[in-house]
Coordinates of C-alpha atoms in Angstrom, one line a residue:
Chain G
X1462 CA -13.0 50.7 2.3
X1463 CA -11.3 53.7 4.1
X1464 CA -14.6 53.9 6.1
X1465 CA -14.5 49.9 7.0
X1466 CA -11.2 49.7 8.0
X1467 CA -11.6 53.2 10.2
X1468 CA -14.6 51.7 11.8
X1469 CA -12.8 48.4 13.0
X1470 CA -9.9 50.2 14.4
X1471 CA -12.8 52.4 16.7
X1472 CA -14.4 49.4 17.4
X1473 CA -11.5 47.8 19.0
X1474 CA -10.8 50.3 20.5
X1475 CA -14.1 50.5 22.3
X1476 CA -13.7 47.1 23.2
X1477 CA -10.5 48.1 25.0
X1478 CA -11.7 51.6 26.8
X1479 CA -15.0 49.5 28.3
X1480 CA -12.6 47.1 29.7
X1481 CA -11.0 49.8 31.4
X1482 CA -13.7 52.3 32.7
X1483 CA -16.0 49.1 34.0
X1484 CA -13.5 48.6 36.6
X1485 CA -13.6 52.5 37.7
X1486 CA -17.0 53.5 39.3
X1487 CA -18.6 57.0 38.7
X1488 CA -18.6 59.1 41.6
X1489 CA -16.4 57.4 44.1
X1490 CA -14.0 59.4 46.5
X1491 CA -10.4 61.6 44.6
X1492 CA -6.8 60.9 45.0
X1493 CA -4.7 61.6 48.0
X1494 CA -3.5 64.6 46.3
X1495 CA -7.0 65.9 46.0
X1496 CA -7.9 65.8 49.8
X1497 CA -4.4 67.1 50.8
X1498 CA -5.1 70.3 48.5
X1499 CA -8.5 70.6 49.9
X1500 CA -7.7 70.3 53.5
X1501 CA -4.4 72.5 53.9
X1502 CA -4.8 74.6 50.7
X1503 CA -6.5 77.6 52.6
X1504 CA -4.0 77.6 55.0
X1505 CA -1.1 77.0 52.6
X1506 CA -2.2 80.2 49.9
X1507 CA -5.1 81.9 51.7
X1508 CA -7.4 81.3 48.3
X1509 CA -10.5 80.4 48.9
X1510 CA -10.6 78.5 45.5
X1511 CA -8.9 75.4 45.5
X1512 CA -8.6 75.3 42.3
X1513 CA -6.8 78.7 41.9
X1514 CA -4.7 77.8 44.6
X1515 CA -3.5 74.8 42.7
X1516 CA -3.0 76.1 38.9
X1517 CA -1.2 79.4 40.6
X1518 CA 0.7 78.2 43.4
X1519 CA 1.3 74.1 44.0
X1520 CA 1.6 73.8 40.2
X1521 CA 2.7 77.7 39.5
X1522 CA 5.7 76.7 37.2
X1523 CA 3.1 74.2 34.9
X1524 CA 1.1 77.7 33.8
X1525 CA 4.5 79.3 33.4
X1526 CA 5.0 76.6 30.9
X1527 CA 1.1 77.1 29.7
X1528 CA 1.4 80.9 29.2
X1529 CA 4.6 80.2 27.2
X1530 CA 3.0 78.0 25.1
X1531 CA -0.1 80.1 24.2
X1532 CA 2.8 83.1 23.8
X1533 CA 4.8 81.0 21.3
X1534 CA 1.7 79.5 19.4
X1535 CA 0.4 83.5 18.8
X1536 CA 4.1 84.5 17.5
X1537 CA 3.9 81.5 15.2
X1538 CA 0.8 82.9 13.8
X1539 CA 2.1 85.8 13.1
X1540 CA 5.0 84.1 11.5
X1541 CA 3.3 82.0 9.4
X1542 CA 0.6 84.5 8.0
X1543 CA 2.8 87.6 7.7
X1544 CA 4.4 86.1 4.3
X1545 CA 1.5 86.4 2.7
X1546 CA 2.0 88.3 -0.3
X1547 CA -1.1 89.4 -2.0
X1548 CA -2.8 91.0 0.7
X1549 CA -6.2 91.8 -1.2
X1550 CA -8.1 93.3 1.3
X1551 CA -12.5 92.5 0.9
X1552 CA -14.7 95.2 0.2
X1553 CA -16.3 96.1 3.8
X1554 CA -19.2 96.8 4.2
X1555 CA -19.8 99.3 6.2
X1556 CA -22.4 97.7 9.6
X1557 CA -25.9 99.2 10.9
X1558 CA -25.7 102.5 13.1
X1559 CA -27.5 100.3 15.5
X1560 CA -25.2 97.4 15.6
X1561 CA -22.0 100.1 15.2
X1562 CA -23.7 102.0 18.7
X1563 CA -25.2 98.4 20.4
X1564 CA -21.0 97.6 20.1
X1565 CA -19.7 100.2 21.3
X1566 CA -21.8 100.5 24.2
X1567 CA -21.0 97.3 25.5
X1568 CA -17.7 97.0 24.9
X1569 CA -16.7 98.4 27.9
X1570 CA -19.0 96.8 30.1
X1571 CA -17.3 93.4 28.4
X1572 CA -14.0 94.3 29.5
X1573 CA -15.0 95.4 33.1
X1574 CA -16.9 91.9 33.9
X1575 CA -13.2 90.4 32.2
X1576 CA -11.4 92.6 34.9
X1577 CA -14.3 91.4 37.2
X1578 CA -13.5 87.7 36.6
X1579 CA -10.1 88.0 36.6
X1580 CA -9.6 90.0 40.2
X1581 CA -11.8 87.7 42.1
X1582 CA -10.3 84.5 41.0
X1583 CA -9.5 83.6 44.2
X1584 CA -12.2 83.8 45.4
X1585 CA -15.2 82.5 43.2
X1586 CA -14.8 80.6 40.0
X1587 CA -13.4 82.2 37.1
X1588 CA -10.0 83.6 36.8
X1589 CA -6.9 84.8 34.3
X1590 CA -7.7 82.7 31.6
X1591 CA -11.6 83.1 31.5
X1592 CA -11.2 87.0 32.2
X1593 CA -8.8 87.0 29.4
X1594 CA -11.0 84.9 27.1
X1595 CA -13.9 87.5 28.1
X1596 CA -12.0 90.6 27.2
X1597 CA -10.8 88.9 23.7
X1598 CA -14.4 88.1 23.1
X1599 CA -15.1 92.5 23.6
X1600 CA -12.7 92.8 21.0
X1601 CA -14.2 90.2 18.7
X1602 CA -17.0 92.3 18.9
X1603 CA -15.7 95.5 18.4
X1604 CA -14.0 93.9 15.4
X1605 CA -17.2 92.8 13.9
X1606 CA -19.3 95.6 14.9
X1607 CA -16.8 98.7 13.7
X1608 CA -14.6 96.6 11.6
X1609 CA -13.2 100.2 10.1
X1610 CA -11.2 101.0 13.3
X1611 CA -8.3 99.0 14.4
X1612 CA -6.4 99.0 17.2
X1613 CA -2.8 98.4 16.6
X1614 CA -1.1 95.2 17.0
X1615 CA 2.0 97.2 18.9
X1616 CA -0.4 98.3 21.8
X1617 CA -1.4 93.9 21.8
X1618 CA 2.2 93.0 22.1
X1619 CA 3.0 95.8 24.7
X1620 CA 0.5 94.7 27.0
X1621 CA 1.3 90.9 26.7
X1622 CA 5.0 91.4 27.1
X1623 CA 4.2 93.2 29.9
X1624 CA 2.0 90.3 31.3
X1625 CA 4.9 87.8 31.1
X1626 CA 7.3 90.4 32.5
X1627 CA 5.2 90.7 35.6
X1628 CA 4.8 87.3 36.0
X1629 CA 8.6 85.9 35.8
X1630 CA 9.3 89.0 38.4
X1631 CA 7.2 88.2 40.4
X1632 CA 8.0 84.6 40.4
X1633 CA 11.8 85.6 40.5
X1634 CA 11.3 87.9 43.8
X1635 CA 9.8 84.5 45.4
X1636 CA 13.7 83.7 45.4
X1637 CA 14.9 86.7 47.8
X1638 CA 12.1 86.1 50.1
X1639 CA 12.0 82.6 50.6
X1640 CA 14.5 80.6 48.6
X1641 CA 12.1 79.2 45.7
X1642 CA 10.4 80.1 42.6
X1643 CA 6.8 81.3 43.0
X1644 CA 7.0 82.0 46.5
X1645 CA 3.8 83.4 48.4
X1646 CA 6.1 86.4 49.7
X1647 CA 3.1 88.7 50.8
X1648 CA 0.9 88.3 53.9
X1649 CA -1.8 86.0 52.9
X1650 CA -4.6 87.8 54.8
X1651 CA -8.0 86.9 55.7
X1652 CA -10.1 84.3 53.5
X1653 CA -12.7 85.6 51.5
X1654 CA -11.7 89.0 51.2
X1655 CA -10.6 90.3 48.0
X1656 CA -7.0 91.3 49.4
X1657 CA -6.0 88.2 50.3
X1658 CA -3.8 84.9 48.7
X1659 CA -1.1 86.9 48.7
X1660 CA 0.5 87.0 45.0
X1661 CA -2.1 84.8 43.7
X1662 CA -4.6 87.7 42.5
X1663 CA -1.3 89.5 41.1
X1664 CA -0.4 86.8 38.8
X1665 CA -3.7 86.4 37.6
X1666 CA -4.0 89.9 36.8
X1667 CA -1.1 89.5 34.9
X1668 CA -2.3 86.6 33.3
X1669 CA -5.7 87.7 32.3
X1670 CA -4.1 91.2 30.2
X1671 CA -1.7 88.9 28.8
X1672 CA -4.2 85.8 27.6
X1673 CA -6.6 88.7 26.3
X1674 CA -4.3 90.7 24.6
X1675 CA -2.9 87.4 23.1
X1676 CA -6.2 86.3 21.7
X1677 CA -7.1 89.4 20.5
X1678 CA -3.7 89.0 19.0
X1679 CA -4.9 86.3 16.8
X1680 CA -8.0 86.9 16.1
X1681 CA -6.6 90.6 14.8
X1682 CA -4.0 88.3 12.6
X1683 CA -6.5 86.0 11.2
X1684 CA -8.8 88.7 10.5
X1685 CA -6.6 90.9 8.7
X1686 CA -6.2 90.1 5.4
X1687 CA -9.5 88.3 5.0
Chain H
X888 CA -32.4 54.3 35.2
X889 CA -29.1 53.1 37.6
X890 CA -27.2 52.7 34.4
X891 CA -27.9 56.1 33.3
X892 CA -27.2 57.6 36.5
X893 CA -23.5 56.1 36.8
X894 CA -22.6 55.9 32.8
X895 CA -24.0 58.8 31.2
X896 CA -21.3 61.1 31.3
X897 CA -18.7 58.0 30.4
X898 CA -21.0 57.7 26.9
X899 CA -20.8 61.4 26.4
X900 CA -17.2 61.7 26.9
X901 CA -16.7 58.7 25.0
X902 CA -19.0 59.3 22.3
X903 CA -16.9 62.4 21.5
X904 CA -13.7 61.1 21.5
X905 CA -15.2 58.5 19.0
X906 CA -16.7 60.5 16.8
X907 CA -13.8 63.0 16.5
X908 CA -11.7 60.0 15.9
X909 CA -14.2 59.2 13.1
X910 CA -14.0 62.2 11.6
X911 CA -9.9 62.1 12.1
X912 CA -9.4 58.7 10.4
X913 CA -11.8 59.4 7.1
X914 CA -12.5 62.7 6.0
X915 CA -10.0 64.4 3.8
X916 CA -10.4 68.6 4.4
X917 CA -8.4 69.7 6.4
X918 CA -10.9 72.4 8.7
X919 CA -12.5 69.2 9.1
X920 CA -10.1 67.3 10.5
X921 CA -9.3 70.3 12.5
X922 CA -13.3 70.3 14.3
X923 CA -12.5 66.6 14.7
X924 CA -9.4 67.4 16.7
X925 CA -11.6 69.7 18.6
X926 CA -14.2 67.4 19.6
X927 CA -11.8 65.1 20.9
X928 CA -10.3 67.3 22.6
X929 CA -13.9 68.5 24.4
X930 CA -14.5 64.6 25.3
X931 CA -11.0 63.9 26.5
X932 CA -11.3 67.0 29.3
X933 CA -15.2 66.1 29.9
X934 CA -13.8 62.2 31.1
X935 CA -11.0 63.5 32.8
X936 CA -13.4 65.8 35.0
X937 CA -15.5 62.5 35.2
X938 CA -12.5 60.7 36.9
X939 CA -13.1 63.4 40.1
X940 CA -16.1 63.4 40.4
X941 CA -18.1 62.4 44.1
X942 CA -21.3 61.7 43.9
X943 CA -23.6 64.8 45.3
X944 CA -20.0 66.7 45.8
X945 CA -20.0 70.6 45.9
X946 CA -17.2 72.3 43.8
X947 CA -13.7 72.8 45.7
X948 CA -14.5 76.5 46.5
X949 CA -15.2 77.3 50.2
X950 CA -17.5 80.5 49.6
X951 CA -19.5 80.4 52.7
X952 CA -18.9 78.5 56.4
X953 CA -19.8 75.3 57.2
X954 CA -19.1 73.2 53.9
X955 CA -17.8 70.1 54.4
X956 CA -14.0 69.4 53.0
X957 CA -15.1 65.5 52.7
X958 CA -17.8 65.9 50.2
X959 CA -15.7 68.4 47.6
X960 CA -15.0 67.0 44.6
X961 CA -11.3 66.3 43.5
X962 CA -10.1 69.5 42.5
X963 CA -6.2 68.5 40.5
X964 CA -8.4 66.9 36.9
X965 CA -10.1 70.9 37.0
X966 CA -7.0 72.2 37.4
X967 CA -5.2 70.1 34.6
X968 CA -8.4 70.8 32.3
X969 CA -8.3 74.6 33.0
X970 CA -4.7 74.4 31.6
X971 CA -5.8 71.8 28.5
X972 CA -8.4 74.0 27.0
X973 CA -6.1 77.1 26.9
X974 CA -3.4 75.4 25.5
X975 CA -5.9 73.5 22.8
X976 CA -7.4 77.0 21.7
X977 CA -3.9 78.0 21.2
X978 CA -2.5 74.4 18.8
X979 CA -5.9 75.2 17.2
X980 CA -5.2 78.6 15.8
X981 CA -2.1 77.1 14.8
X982 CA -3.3 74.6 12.6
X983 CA -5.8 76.6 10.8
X984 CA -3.0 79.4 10.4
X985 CA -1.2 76.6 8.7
X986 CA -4.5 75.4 6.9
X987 CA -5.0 79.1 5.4
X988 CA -1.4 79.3 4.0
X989 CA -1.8 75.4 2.4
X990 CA -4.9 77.0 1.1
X991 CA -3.1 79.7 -0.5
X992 CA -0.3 77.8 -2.2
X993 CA -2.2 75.1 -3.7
X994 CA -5.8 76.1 -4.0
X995 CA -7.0 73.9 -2.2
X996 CA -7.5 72.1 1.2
X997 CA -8.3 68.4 0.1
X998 CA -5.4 66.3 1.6
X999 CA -4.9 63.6 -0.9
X1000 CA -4.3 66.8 -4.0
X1001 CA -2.1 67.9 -1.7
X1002 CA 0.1 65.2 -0.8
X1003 CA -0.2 64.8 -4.5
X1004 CA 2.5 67.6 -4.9
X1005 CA 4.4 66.2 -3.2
X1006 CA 6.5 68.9 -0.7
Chain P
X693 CA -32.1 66.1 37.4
X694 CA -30.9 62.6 35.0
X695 CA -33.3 64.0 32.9
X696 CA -31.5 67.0 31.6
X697 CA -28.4 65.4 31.8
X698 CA -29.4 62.7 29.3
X699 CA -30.9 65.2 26.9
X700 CA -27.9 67.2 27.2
X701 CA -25.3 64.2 26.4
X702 CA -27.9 63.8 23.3
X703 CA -27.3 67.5 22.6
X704 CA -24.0 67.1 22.5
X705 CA -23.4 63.8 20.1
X706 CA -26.1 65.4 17.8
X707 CA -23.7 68.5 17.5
X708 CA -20.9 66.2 17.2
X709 CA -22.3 63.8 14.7
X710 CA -24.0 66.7 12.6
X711 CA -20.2 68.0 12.8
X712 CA -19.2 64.6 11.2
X713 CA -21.6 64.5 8.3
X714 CA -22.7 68.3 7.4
X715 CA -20.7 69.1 4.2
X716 CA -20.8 72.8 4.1
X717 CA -18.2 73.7 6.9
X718 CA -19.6 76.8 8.5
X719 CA -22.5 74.7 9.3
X720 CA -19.9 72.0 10.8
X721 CA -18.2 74.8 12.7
X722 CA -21.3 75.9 14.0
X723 CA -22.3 72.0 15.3
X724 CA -18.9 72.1 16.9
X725 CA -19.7 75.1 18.7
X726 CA -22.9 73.1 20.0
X727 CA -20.9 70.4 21.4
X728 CA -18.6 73.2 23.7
X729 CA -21.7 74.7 24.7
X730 CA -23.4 71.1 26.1
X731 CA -20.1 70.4 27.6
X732 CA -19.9 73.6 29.2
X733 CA -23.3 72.9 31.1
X734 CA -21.8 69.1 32.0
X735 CA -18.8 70.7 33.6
X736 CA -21.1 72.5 35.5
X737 CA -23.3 69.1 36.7
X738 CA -20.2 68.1 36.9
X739 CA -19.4 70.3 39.8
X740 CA -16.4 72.4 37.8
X741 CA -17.6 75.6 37.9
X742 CA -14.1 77.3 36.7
X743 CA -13.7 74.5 34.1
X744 CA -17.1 75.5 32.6
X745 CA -16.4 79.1 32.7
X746 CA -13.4 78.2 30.4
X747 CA -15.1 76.3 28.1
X748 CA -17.7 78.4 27.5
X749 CA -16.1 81.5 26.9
X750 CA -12.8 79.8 25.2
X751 CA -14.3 76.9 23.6
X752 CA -17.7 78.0 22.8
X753 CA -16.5 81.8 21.6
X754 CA -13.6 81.9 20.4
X755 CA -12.8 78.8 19.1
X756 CA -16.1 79.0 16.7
X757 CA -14.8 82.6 15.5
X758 CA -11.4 81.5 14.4
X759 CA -12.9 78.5 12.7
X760 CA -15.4 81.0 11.4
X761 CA -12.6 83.2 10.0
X762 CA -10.6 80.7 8.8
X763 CA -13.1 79.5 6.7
X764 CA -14.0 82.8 5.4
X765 CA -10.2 83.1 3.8
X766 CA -10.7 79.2 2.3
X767 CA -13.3 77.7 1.0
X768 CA -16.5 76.7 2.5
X769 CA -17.5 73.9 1.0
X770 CA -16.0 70.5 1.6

């Protein structure tokens, strides 16, 4: 009955969304918006990557709002799980030399290619939040390959408050020089060189240590008790 | 071969969004539901990166000299995706979080039992 | 070039229909990580290299290893 009922809702629903897409064609040219940010956005930020260019600087304010979010959802995590009471810690068992070495050997090669991502956002795709989701991933690792060591959860919350510090300053100081949050202050440089876009590859270094050390943060806090 | 070439990536898209929806509207455990919400998730950013697409486009990065602004593909639905998948990692760990401490207060994670007790 | 694209859109609702009707739930979590990873190489057709990036490394990785832990401190069966 459940399964009936579901499927006529869907099916009606079909109905309604091919109504809709067969008046849009695949593939034909974007938005106004679109072209404006393509055609001025080197000259207006000095990234190379339009897309960068967009999520840091025309719509700065909306990751503001994104990086709070993801900052709010990992200190509900912690709210929720830390009432647990009976913290009955599993029996681990202790992992391979091989894996144990293989892990920590490549850890740090995990987080330089994060860094890597990261600092060249503007300039090739990639940027804060893949670089951050790298480095978590190294730690996901190193959690599953020497699950005896832990690294505190004080040095994870250091590092992301210090993220989102850097970030509102830096958007703040946009006010002195030139009257409005997020404000390219610094010279923007030649395109395609790595010091270039002026604040853009500053926020996104902040951004990438604060999204990994925030999902490191929760997978840390899910792991924990398990 | 004409249909594929302009629909395929609609009936991928949709086909998630469907099935997650599927899997919303009648199963009853609650990690599944959360996989459904998931899927849908992955098909609702896959058709909004559909909407910018131009045919034989190059992505909106100029790495070398001599690409052409006109053919780039639209770059604001990558932009408002980028932000979508961050944020829907983040409501996801929520909502197991919350899973794991139903789990632990009433044993189990079938919906209806829950409801059942009533809270 | 349609070619792979096709197979890959298969891929992918196998992954997503397998997610539907497995019963254990590691094994569902695992489908799911199936569908991020096709959608990752569509984003890519699809001309979105940073997009792809982001769903490969957020919605492939990490997304299966919280389901993966979370199911580890419930149950796995459905």
């Amino acid at each position: 009955m459940r399964k009936i009922f579901s499927l006529i809702i869907l099916i009606i629903l079909a109905l309604g969304v091919y109504i809709c897409i067969s008046e849009i064609p695949f593939g034909k040219p974007g938005t106004a918006v679109g072209n404006y940010y393509i055609e001025k956005g080197i000259e207006e930020t000095g990234a190379v990557n339009i897309v960068t260019s967009i999520v840091l600087n025309y719509r700065g304010f909306d990751t503001l709002g994104e990086v709070t979010i993801l900052f709010l959802a990992s200190l509900g995590l912690g709210a929720i799980l830390a009432t647990v009471q009976n913290k009955t810690r599993g029996v681990i068992t202790p992992p391979s030399l091989i894996l144990t070495t293989a892990c920590r050997f490549l850890f740090p090669f995990i987080l330089m290619f994060g860094a890597y991502i990261f600092l060249h956002g503007h300039l090739t795709p990639g940027g804060g939040f893949q670089g951050g989701a790298i480095i978590a991933s190294g730690f996901l690792l190193r959690y599953l390959g020497c699950p005896q060591k832990r690294i505190r959860q004080s040095s994870f919350v250091a590092i992301e408050s210090l993220g989102g510090i850097a970030f509102i300053i830096i958007g703040l100081l946009g006010f002195t020089a030139g009257g409005f949050f997020l404000f390219n202050f610094l010279p923007k440089g030649v395109a395609n060189t790595l010091l270039s876009a002026g604040i853009i590859p500053l926020i996104y270094i902040a951004i990438g240590l604060k999204v990994g050390a925030e999902m490191a943060g929760i997978i840390d806090t899910l792991i924990e008790e398990s | 071969m004409d249909f594929l070439n302009n629909y395929i990536f609609y009936i991928g898209a949709f086909g998630l969004i469907f099935i997650g929806l599927y899997i919303l509207l009648t199963r009853k455990n609650l990690i599944k539901l959360i996989i459904g919400l998931s899927i849908v998730d992955t098909g609702v950013n896959l058709l909004i990166i559909c909407m910018g697409y131009l045919k034989n486009g190059t992505a909106p990065i100029f790495s070398r000299k001599g690409l052409n602004p006109e053919t780039m593909v639209d770059p604001t639905p990558q932009a408002l995706v980028l932000t979508s998948i961050v944020i829907g990692v983040a409501v996801l760990a929520m909502a197991l979080s919350l899973a794991i401490r139903l789990y632990q207060h009433y044993g189990t994670l079938d919906m209806r039992k829950i409801k059942e007790q009533k809270w | 070039m349609i070619i792979i694209i096709t197979s890959l859109v298969i891929t992918m609702l196998a992954g997503a229909i397998a997610a539907c009707a497995l019963r254990d739930l590691l094994s569902a979590a695992i489908a799911s990580c199936l569908v991020s990873l096709a959608a990752a190489i569509l984003f890519y057709f699809l001309q979105a290299p940073d997009v792809a990036m982001a769903e490969a490394s957020i919605g492939a990785a990490l997304v299966t290893a919280i389901l993966v832990i979370a199911i580890r401190r419930t149950e796995r069966q459905e």
